[in-house]
Each structure stands twice: as structure tokens, then as C-alpha cells.
mmCIF file of C-alpha atoms in Angstrom:
data_model
loop_
_atom_site.group_PDB
_atom_site.id
_atom_site.type_symbol
_atom_site.label_atom_id
_atom_site.label_comp_id
_atom_site.label_asym_id
_atom_site.label_seq_id
_atom_site.Cartn_x
_atom_site.Cartn_y
_atom_site.Cartn_z
ATOM 1 C CA THR A 348 -8.575 1.515 -8.416
ATOM 2 C CA THR A 349 -5.778 0.791 -10.852
ATOM 3 C CA PRO A 350 -5.618 2.925 -14.033
ATOM 4 C CA SER A 351 -5.758 0.624 -17.054
ATOM 5 C CA SER A 352 -2.569 2.226 -18.394
ATOM 6 C CA PHE A 353 -0.622 0.461 -15.605
ATOM 7 C CA LEU A 354 -1.486 -2.941 -17.076
ATOM 8 C CA PRO A 355 -0.334 -4.819 -20.188
ATOM 9 C CA PRO A 356 -3.032 -4.950 -22.904
ATOM 10 C CA GLY A 357 -3.796 -8.573 -22.098
ATOM 11 C CA GLU A 358 -4.595 -7.748 -18.468
ATOM 12 C CA ARG A 359 -6.885 -4.772 -19.058
ATOM 13 C CA GLY A 360 -10.595 -5.053 -18.539
ATOM 14 C CA GLY A 361 -13.115 -5.441 -21.347
ATOM 15 C CA THR A 362 -13.383 -7.822 -24.283
ATOM 16 C CA THR A 363 -10.864 -7.415 -27.087
ATOM 17 C CA LYS A 364 -11.401 -8.193 -30.756
ATOM 18 C CA VAL A 365 -9.321 -11.344 -30.408
ATOM 19 C CA ASP A 366 -11.461 -12.483 -27.465
ATOM 20 C CA SER A 367 -14.615 -11.993 -29.502
ATOM 21 C CA GLU A 368 -13.217 -14.024 -32.378
ATOM 22 C CA LYS A 369 -12.231 -16.815 -29.995
ATOM 23 C CA SER A 370 -15.717 -16.801 -28.472
ATOM 24 C CA VAL A 371 -17.368 -17.185 -31.887
ATOM 25 C CA ALA A 372 -14.933 -19.942 -32.814
ATOM 26 C CA SER A 373 -15.607 -21.832 -29.595
ATOM 27 C CA GLU A 374 -19.354 -21.874 -30.332
ATOM 28 C CA ASN A 375 -18.664 -23.816 -33.557
ATOM 29 C CA ASP A 376 -16.054 -26.087 -32.014
ATOM 30 C CA ASP A 377 -17.071 -29.220 -30.127
ATOM 31 C CA SER A 378 -13.683 -29.460 -28.376
ATOM 32 C CA SER A 379 -14.121 -26.890 -25.639
ATOM 33 C CA GLU A 380 -11.161 -25.648 -23.690
ATOM 34 C CA PRO A 381 -10.973 -25.938 -19.911
ATOM 35 C CA ASP A 382 -12.946 -23.267 -18.093
ATOM 36 C CA LYS A 383 -9.825 -21.811 -16.528
ATOM 37 C CA LYS A 384 -8.492 -20.891 -19.960
ATOM 38 C CA LYS A 385 -11.734 -19.210 -20.928
ATOM 39 C CA GLN A 386 -12.025 -17.186 -17.756
ATOM 40 C CA ARG A 387 -10.369 -13.832 -17.725
ATOM 41 C CA THR A 388 -8.400 -12.993 -14.612
ATOM 42 C CA SER A 389 -9.540 -9.870 -12.798
ATOM 43 C CA PRO A 390 -7.143 -6.915 -13.053
ATOM 44 C CA PRO A 391 -5.309 -5.872 -9.870
ATOM 45 C CA SER A 392 -7.381 -3.625 -7.636
ATOM 46 C CA THR A 393 -4.560 -1.217 -6.750
ATOM 47 C CA VAL A 394 -1.502 0.327 -8.383
ATOM 48 C CA ALA A 395 0.672 -1.456 -5.824
ATOM 49 C CA ALA A 396 -0.761 -4.849 -6.787
ATOM 50 C CA ALA A 397 -0.200 -4.085 -10.466
ATOM 51 C CA MET A 398 3.408 -3.061 -9.877
ATOM 52 C CA ARG A 399 4.405 -5.871 -7.477
ATOM 53 C CA PRO A 400 5.412 -8.490 -10.096
ATOM 54 C CA HIS A 401 7.466 -5.892 -11.961
ATOM 55 C CA VAL A 402 9.223 -4.774 -8.762
ATOM 56 C CA ILE A 403 10.117 -8.384 -7.951
ATOM 57 C CA GLU A 404 11.304 -8.941 -11.531
ATOM 58 C CA LEU A 405 13.596 -5.902 -11.358
ATOM 59 C CA ASN A 406 14.929 -6.888 -7.940
ATOM 60 C CA PRO A 407 15.081 -10.701 -7.634
ATOM 61 C CA LEU A 408 16.883 -10.380 -4.291
ATOM 62 C CA LEU A 409 13.745 -8.904 -2.770
ATOM 63 C CA ASP A 410 12.457 -11.416 -0.235
ATOM 64 C CA GLU A 411 8.943 -10.069 -0.093
ATOM 65 C CA CYS A 412 6.826 -7.215 -1.324
ATOM 66 C CA ASN A 413 3.976 -6.750 1.110
ATOM 67 C CA ILE A 414 0.950 -4.721 0.131
ATOM 68 C CA TYR A 415 -1.299 -3.119 2.714
ATOM 69 C CA GLU A 416 -4.787 -2.571 1.362
ATOM 70 C CA SER A 417 -5.796 -0.631 4.480
ATOM 71 C CA SER A 418 -5.381 3.089 5.028
ATOM 72 C CA VAL A 419 -2.058 4.514 6.231
ATOM 73 C CA ASN A 420 -3.918 5.515 9.388
ATOM 74 C CA ASP A 421 -4.353 1.832 10.243
ATOM 75 C CA ILE A 422 -0.674 0.878 9.863
ATOM 76 C CA PRO A 423 1.018 0.892 13.294
ATOM 77 C CA ASP A 424 4.214 2.804 14.047
ATOM 78 C CA GLU A 425 6.065 -0.462 14.640
ATOM 79 C CA GLU A 426 5.668 -1.382 10.979
ATOM 80 C CA PHE A 427 7.365 1.781 9.714
ATOM 81 C CA ALA A 428 10.175 1.362 12.253
ATOM 82 C CA LYS A 429 11.199 -1.890 10.525
ATOM 83 C CA TYR A 430 12.342 -0.173 7.318
ATOM 84 C CA ASP A 431 15.614 1.569 6.510
ATOM 85 C CA VAL A 432 13.870 3.929 4.079
ATOM 86 C CA VAL A 433 10.244 5.020 3.814
ATOM 87 C CA VAL A 434 9.124 7.108 0.834
ATOM 88 C CA ALA A 435 5.591 8.498 1.032
ATOM 89 C CA SER A 436 3.377 10.595 -1.214
ATOM 90 C CA ARG A 437 0.013 12.329 -0.880
ATOM 91 C CA LEU A 438 0.104 12.216 2.916
ATOM 92 C CA GLY A 439 -1.479 14.805 5.156
ATOM 93 C CA MET A 440 0.606 16.653 7.726
ATOM 94 C CA ASP A 441 -0.559 14.650 10.735
ATOM 95 C CA GLN A 442 0.188 11.291 9.135
ATOM 96 C CA ALA A 443 3.455 12.545 7.640
ATOM 97 C CA LYS A 444 4.667 13.639 11.062
ATOM 98 C CA ARG A 445 3.623 10.337 12.629
ATOM 99 C CA VAL A 446 5.216 8.135 9.981
ATOM 100 C CA SER A 447 8.382 10.236 9.925
ATOM 101 C CA ALA A 448 8.774 10.081 13.697
ATOM 102 C CA ALA A 449 8.190 6.317 13.732
ATOM 103 C CA THR A 450 10.650 5.706 10.885
ATOM 104 C CA THR A 451 13.495 7.814 12.267
ATOM 105 C CA LYS A 452 12.958 6.439 15.776
ATOM 106 C CA GLY A 453 13.759 3.021 14.337
ATOM 107 C CA GLY A 454 16.904 4.381 12.666
ATOM 108 C CA GLY A 455 15.392 4.795 9.210
ATOM 109 C CA LYS A 456 15.126 7.679 6.751
ATOM 110 C CA PHE A 457 11.843 9.289 5.743
ATOM 111 C CA TYR A 458 11.072 11.086 2.477
ATOM 112 C CA LEU A 459 7.816 12.884 1.686
ATOM 113 C CA VAL A 460 7.562 13.731 -2.013
ATOM 114 C CA ASP A 461 4.836 14.991 -4.349
ATOM 115 C CA CYS A 462 4.659 16.295 -7.894
ATOM 116 C CA PHE A 463 2.046 18.785 -9.047
ATOM 117 C CA GLY A 464 1.970 20.056 -12.601
ATOM 118 C CA LEU A 465 5.477 21.060 -13.668
ATOM 119 C CA SER A 466 6.716 21.308 -10.086
ATOM 120 C CA GLY A 467 7.711 18.927 -7.335
ATOM 121 C CA CYS A 468 8.765 19.056 -3.703
ATOM 122 C CA ALA A 469 10.442 16.591 -1.352
ATOM 123 C CA MET A 470 10.968 16.794 2.409
ATOM 124 C CA LEU A 471 13.865 14.762 3.836
ATOM 125 C CA ASP A 472 14.099 13.572 7.433
ATOM 126 C CA LEU A 473 17.319 11.561 7.829
ATOM 127 C CA GLY A 474 17.069 11.170 11.580
ATOM 128 C CA PRO A 475 19.121 12.770 14.378
ATOM 129 C CA ASP A 476 22.015 10.303 14.167
ATOM 130 C CA HIS A 477 22.662 10.270 10.426
ATOM 131 C CA GLU A 478 26.350 10.493 9.511
ATOM 132 C CA SER A 479 28.014 10.763 6.133
ATOM 133 C CA ARG A 480 31.386 11.295 4.507
ATOM 134 C CA LYS A 481 31.795 14.336 2.281
ATOM 135 C CA GLU A 482 33.638 14.013 -1.000
ATOM 136 C CA ILE A 483 36.801 16.121 -0.670
ATOM 137 C CA GLY A 484 38.493 15.099 -3.880
ATOM 138 C CA LYS A 485 38.654 12.367 -6.471
ATOM 139 C CA GLY A 486 38.303 9.124 -4.577
ATOM 140 C CA LYS A 487 38.771 10.911 -1.243
ATOM 141 C CA LEU A 488 36.229 11.112 1.539
ATOM 142 C CA SER A 489 36.189 13.041 4.786
ATOM 143 C CA ASP A 490 35.711 11.557 8.220
ATOM 144 C CA LEU A 491 32.182 10.797 9.336
ATOM 145 C CA VAL A 492 30.236 13.950 10.176
ATOM 146 C CA LYS A 493 26.682 14.441 11.346
ATOM 147 C CA VAL A 494 24.204 16.288 9.158
ATOM 148 C CA GLU A 495 23.786 19.718 10.711
ATOM 149 C CA PRO A 496 21.436 21.269 11.456
ATOM 150 C CA TYR A 497 18.995 18.426 11.951
ATOM 151 C CA VAL A 498 15.347 19.483 11.769
ATOM 152 C CA PRO A 499 12.676 16.786 12.268
ATOM 153 C CA LEU A 500 9.869 16.806 9.726
ATOM 154 C CA GLY A 501 7.389 17.939 12.351
ATOM 155 C CA ASP A 502 9.533 21.000 13.056
ATOM 156 C CA MET A 503 9.895 21.714 9.315
ATOM 157 C CA LEU A 504 6.127 21.879 8.966
ATOM 158 C CA ALA A 505 5.941 24.219 11.972
ATOM 159 C CA VAL A 506 8.244 26.795 10.349
ATOM 160 C CA LYS A 507 6.421 29.992 9.428
ATOM 161 C CA LEU A 508 5.996 30.489 5.711
ATOM 162 C CA GLY A 509 7.841 33.802 5.945
ATOM 163 C CA ASP A 510 10.894 32.024 7.387
ATOM 164 C CA ALA A 511 10.955 29.379 4.636
ATOM 165 C CA THR A 512 13.744 31.047 2.717
ATOM 166 C CA GLY A 513 17.132 30.000 1.464
ATOM 167 C CA ARG A 514 20.311 32.038 1.485
ATOM 168 C CA TRP A 515 19.392 34.174 -1.526
ATOM 169 C CA ASP A 516 15.605 34.242 -1.083
ATOM 170 C CA LYS A 517 13.837 37.445 -0.131
ATOM 171 C CA VAL A 518 10.441 35.725 -0.118
ATOM 172 C CA PRO A 519 9.460 32.048 0.263
ATOM 173 C CA PRO A 520 9.894 30.006 -2.946
ATOM 174 C CA LYS A 521 6.572 29.724 -4.777
ATOM 175 C CA ILE A 522 6.912 25.953 -5.156
ATOM 176 C CA TRP A 523 7.286 25.484 -1.401
ATOM 177 C CA ALA A 524 4.432 27.908 -0.693
ATOM 178 C CA THR A 525 2.210 25.966 -3.097
ATOM 179 C CA TYR A 526 3.065 22.595 -1.568
ATOM 180 C CA ARG A 527 2.612 23.980 1.934
ATOM 181 C CA ALA A 528 -0.814 25.301 0.869
ATOM 182 C CA TYR A 529 -1.760 21.808 -0.328
ATOM 183 C CA LEU A 530 -0.742 20.297 3.015
ATOM 184 C CA GLU A 531 -2.567 23.004 4.935
ATOM 185 C CA TYR A 532 -5.731 22.433 2.942
ATOM 186 C CA GLU A 533 -5.569 18.669 3.501
ATOM 187 C CA SER A 534 -5.243 19.194 7.254
ATOM 188 C CA LYS A 535 -8.354 21.393 7.302
ATOM 189 C CA ALA A 536 -10.545 19.696 4.701
ATOM 190 C CA GLY A 537 -9.400 16.107 5.158
ATOM 191 C CA LYS A 538 -8.725 15.634 1.454
ATOM 192 C CA TRP A 539 -6.197 16.610 -1.188
ATOM 193 C CA PRO A 540 -7.053 19.688 -3.305
ATOM 194 C CA SER A 541 -8.627 19.113 -6.712
ATOM 195 C CA ALA A 542 -10.628 20.932 -9.371
ATOM 196 C CA ASP A 543 -13.841 19.748 -7.680
ATOM 197 C CA CYS A 544 -13.081 21.676 -4.497
ATOM 198 C CA ALA A 545 -11.313 24.654 -6.096
ATOM 199 C CA ASP A 546 -13.555 27.289 -4.495
ATOM 200 C CA ASP A 547 -13.011 25.851 -1.026
ATOM 201 C CA PHE A 548 -9.265 25.675 -1.684
ATOM 202 C CA VAL A 549 -9.228 29.362 -2.674
ATOM 203 C CA GLU A 550 -11.044 30.391 0.497
ATOM 204 C CA LYS A 551 -8.911 28.339 2.889
ATOM 205 C CA THR A 552 -5.614 29.167 1.168
ATOM 206 C CA LYS A 553 -6.235 32.913 1.196
ATOM 207 C CA GLN A 554 -7.147 32.711 4.860
ATOM 208 C CA TRP A 555 -3.960 30.731 5.615
ATOM 209 C CA LEU A 556 -1.759 33.126 3.622
ATOM 210 C CA CYS A 557 -3.315 36.079 5.411
ATOM 211 C CA GLU A 558 -2.563 34.481 8.794
ATOM 212 C CA GLU A 559 1.021 33.654 7.772
ATOM 213 C CA SER A 560 1.650 37.151 6.421
ATOM 214 C CA GLU A 561 0.753 38.661 9.793
ATOM 215 C CA LYS A 562 3.410 36.646 11.639
ATOM 216 C CA PRO A 563 6.825 38.297 12.164
ATOM 217 C CA SER A 564 9.328 36.722 9.784
ATOM 218 C CA SER A 565 12.688 37.222 8.101
ATOM 219 C CA SER A 566 11.292 37.609 4.572
ATOM 220 C CA LYS A 567 9.734 40.564 2.832
ATOM 221 C CA ASP A 568 6.052 41.206 3.412
ATOM 222 C CA PHE A 569 3.599 39.161 1.370
ATOM 223 C CA SER A 570 -0.194 39.112 1.226
ATOM 224 C CA GLU A 571 -3.034 36.668 0.662
ATOM 225 C CA ASP A 572 -2.427 37.155 -3.076
ATOM 226 C CA TYR A 573 1.109 35.770 -2.867
ATOM 227 C CA LEU A 574 0.156 32.706 -4.917
ATOM 228 C CA GLY A 575 -2.037 34.695 -7.294
ATOM 229 C CA LYS A 576 -5.617 35.790 -7.663
ATOM 230 C CA ASP A 577 -8.632 33.521 -7.245
ATOM 231 C CA GLU A 578 -8.346 32.091 -10.755
ATOM 232 C CA ASP A 579 -4.670 31.300 -10.173
ATOM 233 C CA LEU A 580 -5.509 29.480 -6.947
ATOM 234 C CA LYS A 581 -8.214 27.482 -8.720
ATOM 235 C CA GLN A 582 -5.604 26.442 -11.253
ATOM 236 C CA LEU A 583 -3.285 25.365 -8.421
ATOM 237 C CA ALA A 584 -6.109 23.272 -6.962
ATOM 238 C CA ALA A 585 -6.545 21.500 -10.301
ATOM 239 C CA LEU A 586 -2.787 20.901 -10.566
ATOM 240 C CA ALA A 587 -2.521 19.349 -7.094
ATOM 241 C CA THR A 588 -3.278 15.887 -8.483
ATOM 242 C CA ALA A 589 -1.717 16.407 -11.939
ATOM 243 C CA GLU A 590 1.405 14.236 -11.979
ATOM 244 C CA VAL A 591 3.360 14.846 -15.198
ATOM 245 C CA SER A 592 5.494 11.821 -16.072
ATOM 246 C CA PRO A 593 8.776 13.658 -16.924
ATOM 247 C CA VAL A 594 8.561 15.686 -13.715
ATOM 248 C CA CYS A 595 7.989 12.537 -11.656
ATOM 249 C CA ALA A 596 10.866 10.805 -13.460
ATOM 250 C CA VAL A 597 13.370 13.616 -12.906
ATOM 251 C CA LEU A 598 12.501 14.274 -9.267
ATOM 252 C CA GLY A 599 12.327 10.523 -8.651
ATOM 253 C CA GLY A 600 15.835 10.151 -10.079
ATOM 254 C CA VAL A 601 17.176 12.954 -7.887
ATOM 255 C CA LEU A 602 15.484 11.460 -4.846
ATOM 256 C CA GLY A 603 16.814 8.004 -5.683
ATOM 257 C CA ASN A 604 20.333 9.412 -5.743
ATOM 258 C CA GLU A 605 19.739 11.043 -2.355
ATOM 259 C CA ILE A 606 18.521 7.744 -0.927
ATOM 260 C CA ILE A 607 21.629 5.946 -2.186
ATOM 261 C CA LYS A 608 23.810 8.595 -0.528
ATOM 262 C CA ALA A 609 21.845 8.275 2.709
ATOM 263 C CA ILE A 610 22.099 4.484 2.799
ATOM 264 C CA SER A 611 25.756 4.297 1.815
ATOM 265 C CA GLY A 612 26.887 7.306 3.854
ATOM 266 C CA ARG A 613 28.984 8.358 0.865
ATOM 267 C CA GLY A 614 28.503 11.970 -0.210
ATOM 268 C CA GLU A 615 26.802 14.860 1.525
ATOM 269 C CA PRO A 616 23.013 14.449 1.393
ATOM 270 C CA ALA A 617 20.513 17.219 0.731
ATOM 271 C CA ASN A 618 19.226 18.836 3.894
ATOM 272 C CA ASN A 619 16.197 19.060 4.154
ATOM 273 C CA ILE A 620 14.030 20.389 1.264
ATOM 274 C CA LEU A 621 14.259 19.659 -2.471
ATOM 275 C CA LEU A 622 12.348 21.814 -4.954
ATOM 276 C CA PHE A 623 12.059 20.933 -8.638
ATOM 277 C CA ASP A 624 10.956 23.478 -11.248
ATOM 278 C CA GLY A 625 10.001 21.822 -14.514
ATOM 279 C CA ILE A 626 9.946 25.135 -16.369
ATOM 280 C CA ASP A 627 13.703 25.716 -16.115
ATOM 281 C CA GLY A 628 14.669 22.141 -15.140
ATOM 282 C CA GLY A 629 16.346 23.275 -11.934
ATOM 283 C CA CYS A 630 16.358 21.343 -8.677
ATOM 284 C CA ARG A 631 17.480 23.189 -5.580
ATOM 285 C CA SER A 632 17.965 22.314 -1.948
ATOM 286 C CA PHE A 633 17.716 24.523 1.095
ATOM 287 C CA ILE A 634 17.428 24.097 4.851
ATOM 288 C CA LEU A 635 14.022 24.761 6.322
ATOM 289 C CA GLN A 636 14.343 25.869 9.943
ATOM 290 C CA GLU A 637 13.002 28.449 12.340
ATOM 291 C CA LYS A 638 14.849 31.790 12.155
#
């Protein structure tokens, strides 16, 4: 359902003081208004429906703005292949891999992004044939070059946690480990973590971390307590659905810039992970690949 905060005051449910005054006045007035003016229109049932008129207003060149009320599971691959860019959020691993493969097969770019508490993570799959021109000076661009190495989203998710390190990392970044734990839990439980299932999240996450720590990797050893004790994991479960507006705005702006670079081919795009830390305001990129 649509949160009431997405709607202008006049479109929110319930009877306002002004409505009540009009109702009393109409009882004492013989000249009744047409029924259509008295009836209150129902608020949109989804966030997408609430945002559609604003999206069209901001982009009048948009021919259409289709809304699919059905689950992502029911949308065929052919539909995703029609778009140049697909940005998804709160998807499980299986669906993310399917949608990404379908999008890039059609020549599009796929972005999986989520914010949780003061952190955010985005996975970028630009497709095997993406080319861009690097900026080599003021107003100067290089020849077209392919983004290397290219790692499909499915292969990113298959990388061992211990190998998910950047150039200067000795252990996997905590933000990536947290997001990967969310995805792992969704694949096992069939739902996104939350405060209501915190105990189950703790159990499954500790089991997953223990399994990952036993795999040979390039990072330093870590244990099932890598993301904290039980209480810390319960807090992470509660934060999984906590989307803080400034964090969403900043990471959304960074991602929007990446999408513009990908579409225009101007500037070297991030490849293939973006991590945002709201505590220090830093946003870093590193390549996630098997080592």
C-alpha cells in the first residue's frame, strides 16, 4: 500500500476538518452539488501509482509510464529486454540474476541498489559489450574501450565473501558483507530481513558466515561474529528496511550520474560495486570478482 506521506494532503485518506465543515453546510443548503464533487477519490494503491503523474510532469517527453501491479516473478524476460536501463531494489538473488541477464541480453544496463540505515550498496551490470570513452583531459576523450573486467551479476553474487575485497582491503567491507547477508537471508527465508524475524536472521546469518569463513580466500580469517554479536545482528535485521532519506538521495544521485555515463558512453563508469557509508559520507567503488 502507499504511505500517506507520498500523497498531497488533499489526496490522503480520512475526513479533514474542511470536509466536515462542507458536509454540515451541505445539510443546510438546498442546492446540492453533483455527486462527483462530493465523492472523494480513492488514493493510489501503490507507490508507483502515486508517483506516476509526478514522473510524467517532470519528464513531458515520456511517452508512457506503465505500472505492473503483479509480482516481479510474473514479468517475462522479454519485457526487461526492451529497456536501456533497469534499476531494481529489494530483489532476491534469484530474481536479480534473472532480470539482470534478461536486461543485458537485450543490450541494456542493470542496477541493483538498496539502502539500509546509514549505508547503501549498488551492484552494476553494464553488459559484456559496454564501451565508453575515458576523460583524458579538459574536453578530451579517449577512444572507445570496453569495461574490463566484465563480471555478470550472477558471477558477482557467486564470489566468496572472503574474496570480496578491494585493493587496500584486508577483510571484506562491512557494508558489502551486510548487504550480502540480507540477500542470503532472502534466498533462504523467501522474505527480506526485518525486526519481526530478527532471531531467524541471526541464526541463518551466523551459519552463512561460518560457512564462508571456512572457504579458502584471499582475505584475512573472519568468523561468524564478523558482523557482530547476536544483538548487533538483530539491529542489522531491523535496519534492512530502514531507508533514510538523505542516504537514498545521495546514493541515488551517485547512481544517476553513473547511469548518465553509461548511456552517453562519456566518462569511465564504476565497475561493478558501489558502497556508500553515511557515517563518513564516502562512496567507494571496487571490482567484485573471483580471485
